[in-house]
Amino acid sequence: MKIIEVKNYHALSMLAAKIIIDEVREKPNLVIGFATGKTPLKLYKNLVGAYRKGEVDFSGIKTFNLDEYYPIKQNEYKKSYRSYMSKRFFSDVNIPKENIHLLDGNSKDIAKSCKDYENQIRKNPIDLQILGIGINGHIGFNEPGSKKDSKTRVVKLSPSTIKRNKVSYTKALTMGISTIMKSKKIILLASGKSKAEVIERMIKGKESEKLPASFLKNHKDITVIVDKKAGSLI
Ligand code: GLP
């Protein structure tokens, strides 16, 4: 596990964007796993900025998003991750629509959708997975108690996640721990004081279902990028 500490959120977002841009330049058909939440907001801004300046071309990449609320409610569509990704990133760059994969929070056959998603990832292995981390140690929506061999599935959200994310959704879809672990390279981003304790537990503690992010310790190519505040206890 490689750990990089940068000064602040601005530097973290710059570095994460640079890593993605360099990888896309090196491999124009890169398969990228994207995350949502507050942490990658500036990263997406930077990627859009670089695209507008002609510094990167996304026309050959494929994307898979990590997670989504389920079932999507009409009145809360704006809080869906599909809406987030479209607004913050996809509508401003040149990724072909057919190359974008999102979990379907409207699916009528959710078991089949999850299986199909897992198969799509198997056929298009993720080269670079971007992750955030929940304060309870979740990655994607793999809440505490998630198994190491878990795959893409429906999960129950923990009360703390519902409160923190300010949603009324109680369930979600997420890539599993094993799905995430199959990614060739992982970049986990953490910013701010609220993430200091979970980063400490992930790095210093042992692997445990109680802290799903701890499974990442066994990944062979993971870089954790923290800013000073998130890294203050390590
Ligand atoms: C959310 C998402 C995750 C995200 C994490 C951290 O609930 N399901 O994909 O990485 O929690 O979110 P934030 O960056 O807003 O702290």
mmCIF file of C-alpha atoms and ligand atoms in Angstrom:
data_model
loop_
_atom_site.group_PDB
_atom_site.id
_atom_site.type_symbol
_atom_site.label_atom_id
_atom_site.label_comp_id
_atom_site.label_asym_id
_atom_site.label_seq_id
_atom_site.Cartn_x
_atom_site.Cartn_y
_atom_site.Cartn_z
ATOM 1 C CA MET A 1 0.000 0.000 0.000
ATOM 2 C CA LYS A 2 1.584 3.235 -1.144
ATOM 3 C CA ILE A 3 0.577 6.338 0.802
ATOM 4 C CA ILE A 4 0.977 9.840 -0.577
ATOM 5 C CA GLU A 5 0.268 12.817 1.641
ATOM 6 C CA VAL A 6 -0.435 16.126 -0.038
ATOM 7 C CA LYS A 7 -1.070 19.546 1.426
ATOM 8 C CA ASN A 8 -4.788 19.976 0.912
ATOM 9 C CA TYR A 9 -7.922 19.070 -1.066
ATOM 10 C CA HIS A 10 -6.785 21.177 -4.002
ATOM 11 C CA ALA A 11 -3.467 19.291 -4.285
ATOM 12 C CA LEU A 12 -5.225 15.939 -3.835
ATOM 13 C CA SER A 13 -7.613 16.706 -6.684
ATOM 14 C CA MET A 14 -4.775 17.895 -8.928
ATOM 15 C CA LEU A 15 -2.722 14.770 -8.294
ATOM 16 C CA ALA A 16 -5.647 12.391 -8.839
ATOM 17 C CA ALA A 17 -6.479 14.131 -12.131
ATOM 18 C CA LYS A 18 -2.853 13.962 -13.238
ATOM 19 C CA ILE A 19 -2.695 10.217 -12.544
ATOM 20 C CA ILE A 20 -5.855 9.598 -14.586
ATOM 21 C CA ILE A 21 -4.734 11.833 -17.466
ATOM 22 C CA ASP A 22 -1.291 10.178 -17.618
ATOM 23 C CA GLU A 23 -2.870 6.707 -17.635
ATOM 24 C CA VAL A 24 -5.347 7.646 -20.389
ATOM 25 C CA ARG A 25 -2.533 9.110 -22.502
ATOM 26 C CA GLU A 26 -0.549 5.926 -22.083
ATOM 27 C CA LYS A 27 -3.526 3.649 -22.745
ATOM 28 C CA PRO A 28 -6.301 5.448 -24.674
ATOM 29 C CA ASN A 29 -8.704 2.518 -24.173
ATOM 30 C CA LEU A 30 -8.265 2.510 -20.396
ATOM 31 C CA VAL A 31 -11.106 1.037 -18.332
ATOM 32 C CA ILE A 32 -11.766 3.305 -15.344
ATOM 33 C CA GLY A 33 -13.914 2.691 -12.301
ATOM 34 C CA PHE A 34 -15.374 5.932 -11.008
ATOM 35 C CA ALA A 35 -16.633 6.917 -7.569
ATOM 36 C CA THR A 36 -19.062 9.573 -6.407
ATOM 37 C CA GLY A 37 -19.462 11.500 -3.145
ATOM 38 C CA LYS A 38 -17.934 14.837 -2.202
ATOM 39 C CA THR A 39 -14.288 13.791 -2.433
ATOM 40 C CA PRO A 40 -13.935 13.417 -6.229
ATOM 41 C CA LEU A 41 -15.916 16.567 -7.113
ATOM 42 C CA LYS A 42 -12.846 18.686 -7.809
ATOM 43 C CA LEU A 43 -11.149 15.779 -9.541
ATOM 44 C CA TYR A 44 -14.005 15.745 -12.075
ATOM 45 C CA LYS A 45 -13.725 19.521 -12.450
ATOM 46 C CA ASN A 46 -10.025 19.154 -13.204
ATOM 47 C CA LEU A 47 -10.639 16.373 -15.725
ATOM 48 C CA VAL A 48 -13.262 18.475 -17.515
ATOM 49 C CA GLY A 49 -10.849 21.448 -17.517
ATOM 50 C CA ALA A 50 -8.040 19.344 -18.999
ATOM 51 C CA TYR A 51 -10.393 17.956 -21.648
ATOM 52 C CA ARG A 52 -11.524 21.470 -22.630
ATOM 53 C CA LYS A 53 -7.908 22.553 -23.004
ATOM 54 C CA GLY A 54 -7.284 19.591 -25.304
ATOM 55 C CA GLU A 55 -4.920 17.946 -22.833
ATOM 56 C CA VAL A 56 -6.747 14.615 -22.764
ATOM 57 C CA ASP A 57 -9.037 12.625 -25.014
ATOM 58 C CA PHE A 58 -11.593 10.340 -23.386
ATOM 59 C CA SER A 59 -13.087 8.945 -26.604
ATOM 60 C CA GLY A 60 -11.496 5.512 -26.190
ATOM 61 C CA ILE A 61 -12.042 4.886 -22.486
ATOM 62 C CA LYS A 62 -14.692 2.710 -20.858
ATOM 63 C CA THR A 63 -16.132 3.476 -17.452
ATOM 64 C CA PHE A 64 -17.872 1.571 -14.672
ATOM 65 C CA ASN A 65 -19.377 3.355 -11.705
ATOM 66 C CA LEU A 66 -19.055 1.856 -8.281
ATOM 67 C CA ASP A 67 -22.503 2.211 -6.831
ATOM 68 C CA GLU A 68 -26.043 3.600 -6.994
ATOM 69 C CA TYR A 69 -29.069 4.041 -4.788
ATOM 70 C CA TYR A 70 -31.910 1.543 -5.215
ATOM 71 C CA PRO A 71 -34.695 1.795 -6.168
ATOM 72 C CA ILE A 72 -34.343 5.294 -7.592
ATOM 73 C CA LYS A 73 -37.216 7.516 -6.518
ATOM 74 C CA GLN A 74 -38.568 10.032 -9.028
ATOM 75 C CA ASN A 75 -38.443 12.875 -6.508
ATOM 76 C CA GLU A 76 -34.892 12.004 -5.501
ATOM 77 C CA TYR A 77 -33.450 11.406 -8.979
ATOM 78 C CA LYS A 78 -31.137 14.375 -8.447
ATOM 79 C CA LYS A 79 -29.485 12.447 -5.628
ATOM 80 C CA SER A 80 -28.846 9.420 -7.844
ATOM 81 C CA TYR A 81 -25.281 8.748 -8.873
ATOM 82 C CA ARG A 82 -26.398 8.561 -12.514
ATOM 83 C CA SER A 83 -27.480 12.195 -12.248
ATOM 84 C CA TYR A 84 -24.288 13.145 -10.362
ATOM 85 C CA MET A 85 -22.002 11.604 -12.992
ATOM 86 C CA SER A 86 -23.899 13.100 -15.878
ATOM 87 C CA LYS A 87 -23.905 16.582 -14.356
ATOM 88 C CA ARG A 88 -20.363 16.594 -12.997
ATOM 89 C CA PHE A 89 -18.517 14.748 -15.698
ATOM 90 C CA PHE A 90 -20.072 12.691 -18.489
ATOM 91 C CA SER A 91 -22.033 15.506 -20.140
ATOM 92 C CA ASP A 92 -18.882 17.655 -20.379
ATOM 93 C CA VAL A 93 -16.428 15.168 -21.891
ATOM 94 C CA ASN A 94 -16.285 12.939 -24.981
ATOM 95 C CA ILE A 95 -16.799 9.425 -23.624
ATOM 96 C CA PRO A 96 -19.068 7.544 -26.064
ATOM 97 C CA LYS A 97 -22.413 6.752 -24.375
ATOM 98 C CA GLU A 98 -22.028 3.036 -25.055
ATOM 99 C CA ASN A 99 -18.738 3.024 -23.117
ATOM 100 C CA ILE A 100 -20.353 4.321 -19.931
ATOM 101 C CA HIS A 101 -21.602 1.699 -17.492
ATOM 102 C CA LEU A 102 -23.739 2.589 -14.497
ATOM 103 C CA LEU A 103 -25.656 0.354 -12.142
ATOM 104 C CA ASP A 104 -29.358 0.561 -12.978
ATOM 105 C CA GLY A 105 -31.268 1.847 -9.974
ATOM 106 C CA ASN A 106 -34.510 1.435 -11.961
ATOM 107 C CA SER A 107 -34.022 -2.200 -12.849
ATOM 108 C CA LYS A 108 -37.030 -4.507 -12.565
ATOM 109 C CA ASP A 109 -34.791 -7.584 -12.368
ATOM 110 C CA ILE A 110 -32.100 -6.517 -9.995
ATOM 111 C CA ALA A 111 -30.418 -9.909 -9.595
ATOM 112 C CA LYS A 112 -29.946 -10.111 -13.368
ATOM 113 C CA SER A 113 -28.720 -6.508 -13.589
ATOM 114 C CA CYS A 114 -26.086 -7.114 -10.928
ATOM 115 C CA LYS A 115 -24.961 -10.329 -12.618
ATOM 116 C CA ASP A 116 -24.782 -8.590 -16.009
ATOM 117 C CA TYR A 117 -22.722 -5.757 -14.492
ATOM 118 C CA GLU A 118 -20.295 -8.221 -12.955
ATOM 119 C CA ASN A 119 -19.988 -10.016 -16.337
ATOM 120 C CA GLN A 120 -19.389 -6.737 -18.159
ATOM 121 C CA ILE A 121 -16.545 -5.977 -15.745
ATOM 122 C CA ARG A 122 -15.146 -9.480 -16.213
ATOM 123 C CA LYS A 123 -15.076 -8.873 -19.984
ATOM 124 C CA ASN A 124 -13.606 -5.375 -19.560
ATOM 125 C CA PRO A 125 -11.306 -5.621 -16.529
ATOM 126 C CA ILE A 126 -10.902 -2.328 -14.693
ATOM 127 C CA ASP A 127 -7.423 -0.864 -15.188
ATOM 128 C CA LEU A 128 -7.809 1.969 -12.706
ATOM 129 C CA GLN A 129 -10.374 2.154 -9.928
ATOM 130 C CA ILE A 130 -10.951 5.445 -8.099
ATOM 131 C CA LEU A 131 -12.305 5.065 -4.570
ATOM 132 C CA GLY A 132 -13.443 7.282 -1.741
ATOM 133 C CA ILE A 133 -13.936 5.976 1.784
ATOM 134 C CA GLY A 134 -16.877 6.271 4.150
ATOM 135 C CA ILE A 135 -16.244 7.285 7.756
ATOM 136 C CA ASN A 136 -17.407 3.781 8.760
ATOM 137 C CA GLY A 137 -14.860 2.223 6.396
ATOM 138 C CA HIS A 138 -17.194 1.504 3.508
ATOM 139 C CA ILE A 139 -15.898 1.427 -0.051
ATOM 140 C CA GLY A 140 -18.528 1.843 -2.725
ATOM 141 C CA PHE A 141 -21.534 0.866 -0.632
ATOM 142 C CA ASN A 142 -19.833 -2.156 0.909
ATOM 143 C CA GLU A 143 -20.857 -1.410 4.445
ATOM 144 C CA PRO A 144 -19.282 -3.009 7.540
ATOM 145 C CA GLY A 145 -20.018 -6.743 7.473
ATOM 146 C CA SER A 146 -19.420 -7.025 3.710
ATOM 147 C CA LYS A 147 -17.620 -10.211 2.757
ATOM 148 C CA LYS A 148 -14.252 -10.376 1.020
ATOM 149 C CA ASP A 149 -15.712 -12.494 -1.798
ATOM 150 C CA SER A 150 -18.793 -10.280 -2.300
ATOM 151 C CA LYS A 151 -19.825 -9.349 -5.831
ATOM 152 C CA THR A 152 -22.089 -6.687 -7.333
ATOM 153 C CA ARG A 153 -25.329 -6.819 -5.351
ATOM 154 C CA VAL A 154 -28.087 -5.040 -3.449
ATOM 155 C CA VAL A 155 -27.116 -3.882 0.028
ATOM 156 C CA LYS A 156 -28.800 -2.279 3.008
ATOM 157 C CA LEU A 157 -27.354 1.085 3.898
ATOM 158 C CA SER A 158 -26.258 1.695 7.460
ATOM 159 C CA PRO A 159 -28.133 4.420 9.376
ATOM 160 C CA SER A 160 -24.942 6.513 9.584
ATOM 161 C CA THR A 161 -24.520 6.441 5.789
ATOM 162 C CA ILE A 162 -28.159 7.467 5.211
ATOM 163 C CA LYS A 163 -27.700 10.353 7.631
ATOM 164 C CA ARG A 164 -24.356 11.503 6.264
ATOM 165 C CA ASN A 165 -25.466 11.286 2.619
ATOM 166 C CA LYS A 166 -28.729 13.106 3.465
ATOM 167 C CA VAL A 167 -30.949 10.683 1.537
ATOM 168 C CA SER A 168 -34.062 8.676 2.311
ATOM 169 C CA TYR A 169 -32.765 5.672 0.376
ATOM 170 C CA THR A 170 -32.275 2.632 2.582
ATOM 171 C CA LYS A 171 -30.852 0.329 -0.071
ATOM 172 C CA ALA A 172 -28.226 0.571 -2.775
ATOM 173 C CA LEU A 173 -26.385 -1.348 -5.472
ATOM 174 C CA THR A 174 -22.638 -1.694 -5.273
ATOM 175 C CA MET A 175 -19.730 -3.484 -6.856
ATOM 176 C CA GLY A 176 -18.583 -6.075 -4.314
ATOM 177 C CA ILE A 177 -15.282 -6.229 -2.479
ATOM 178 C CA SER A 178 -14.042 -8.976 -4.825
ATOM 179 C CA THR A 179 -15.145 -6.909 -7.852
ATOM 180 C CA ILE A 180 -13.124 -3.930 -6.615
ATOM 181 C CA MET A 181 -10.114 -6.078 -5.690
ATOM 182 C CA LYS A 182 -9.879 -7.378 -9.268
ATOM 183 C CA SER A 183 -9.028 -3.854 -10.520
ATOM 184 C CA LYS A 184 -5.433 -3.694 -11.726
ATOM 185 C CA LYS A 185 -4.697 -0.430 -9.969
ATOM 186 C CA ILE A 186 -6.605 1.366 -7.206
ATOM 187 C CA ILE A 187 -6.389 4.991 -6.091
ATOM 188 C CA LEU A 188 -8.181 5.775 -2.826
ATOM 189 C CA LEU A 189 -8.782 9.430 -2.004
ATOM 190 C CA ALA A 190 -9.438 10.844 1.448
ATOM 191 C CA SER A 191 -9.688 14.479 2.424
ATOM 192 C CA GLY A 192 -10.470 16.328 5.628
ATOM 193 C CA LYS A 193 -10.461 15.764 9.365
ATOM 194 C CA SER A 194 -13.568 13.557 9.323
ATOM 195 C CA LYS A 195 -11.574 10.867 7.452
ATOM 196 C CA ALA A 196 -8.502 10.868 9.740
ATOM 197 C CA GLU A 197 -9.750 8.154 12.091
ATOM 198 C CA VAL A 198 -10.923 5.746 9.388
ATOM 199 C CA ILE A 199 -7.652 6.198 7.478
ATOM 200 C CA GLU A 200 -5.747 5.384 10.653
ATOM 201 C CA ARG A 201 -7.865 2.248 11.225
ATOM 202 C CA MET A 202 -7.466 1.147 7.612
ATOM 203 C CA ILE A 203 -3.705 1.546 7.618
ATOM 204 C CA LYS A 204 -2.803 0.448 11.143
ATOM 205 C CA GLY A 205 -5.504 -2.124 11.849
ATOM 206 C CA LYS A 206 -5.796 -5.665 10.589
ATOM 207 C CA GLU A 207 -7.999 -6.892 7.776
ATOM 208 C CA SER A 208 -11.584 -7.193 8.970
ATOM 209 C CA GLU A 209 -15.144 -7.249 7.679
ATOM 210 C CA LYS A 210 -15.833 -4.587 10.292
ATOM 211 C CA LEU A 211 -13.852 -2.170 8.150
ATOM 212 C CA PRO A 212 -14.332 -3.147 4.490
ATOM 213 C CA ALA A 213 -11.601 -0.736 3.318
ATOM 214 C CA SER A 214 -9.086 -2.847 5.267
ATOM 215 C CA PHE A 215 -9.375 -5.560 2.589
ATOM 216 C CA LEU A 216 -7.541 -3.172 0.262
ATOM 217 C CA LYS A 217 -4.336 -3.732 2.228
ATOM 218 C CA ASN A 218 -3.855 -6.943 0.269
ATOM 219 C CA HIS A 219 -4.175 -5.312 -3.147
ATOM 220 C CA LYS A 220 -0.912 -5.342 -5.064
ATOM 221 C CA ASP A 221 -1.206 -1.878 -6.608
ATOM 222 C CA ILE A 222 -3.043 0.520 -4.352
ATOM 223 C CA THR A 223 -2.145 4.141 -3.703
ATOM 224 C CA VAL A 224 -3.874 6.035 -0.920
ATOM 225 C CA ILE A 225 -3.790 9.793 -1.416
ATOM 226 C CA VAL A 226 -4.586 11.799 1.705
ATOM 227 C CA ASP A 227 -4.413 15.468 2.461
ATOM 228 C CA LYS A 228 -2.763 16.674 5.693
ATOM 229 C CA LYS A 229 -5.996 16.551 7.673
ATOM 230 C CA ALA A 230 -7.055 13.064 6.548
ATOM 231 C CA GLY A 231 -3.508 11.819 7.166
ATOM 232 C CA SER A 232 -3.106 13.486 10.546
ATOM 233 C CA LEU A 233 -3.283 10.231 12.570
ATOM 234 C CA ILE A 234 -0.922 8.100 10.508
HETATM 235 C C1 GLP B 1 -20.477 7.388 -0.293
HETATM 236 C C2 GLP B 1 -20.338 6.566 -1.586
HETATM 237 C C3 GLP B 1 -18.916 6.143 -1.804
HETATM 238 C C4 GLP B 1 -18.028 7.300 -1.426
HETATM 239 C C5 GLP B 1 -18.051 7.458 0.075
HETATM 240 C C6 GLP B 1 -17.377 8.722 0.578
HETATM 241 O O1 GLP B 1 -21.568 7.034 0.455
HETATM 242 N N1 GLP B 1 -21.170 5.429 -1.670
HETATM 243 O O2 GLP B 1 -18.736 5.704 -3.121
HETATM 244 O O3 GLP B 1 -16.717 7.056 -1.846
HETATM 245 O O4 GLP B 1 -19.362 7.341 0.571
HETATM 246 O O5 GLP B 1 -18.124 9.854 0.302
HETATM 247 P P1 GLP B 1 -17.573 11.327 0.480
HETATM 248 O O6 GLP B 1 -16.516 11.498 -0.561
HETATM 249 O O7 GLP B 1 -18.752 12.220 0.224
HETATM 250 O O8 GLP B 1 -17.029 11.439 1.848
#
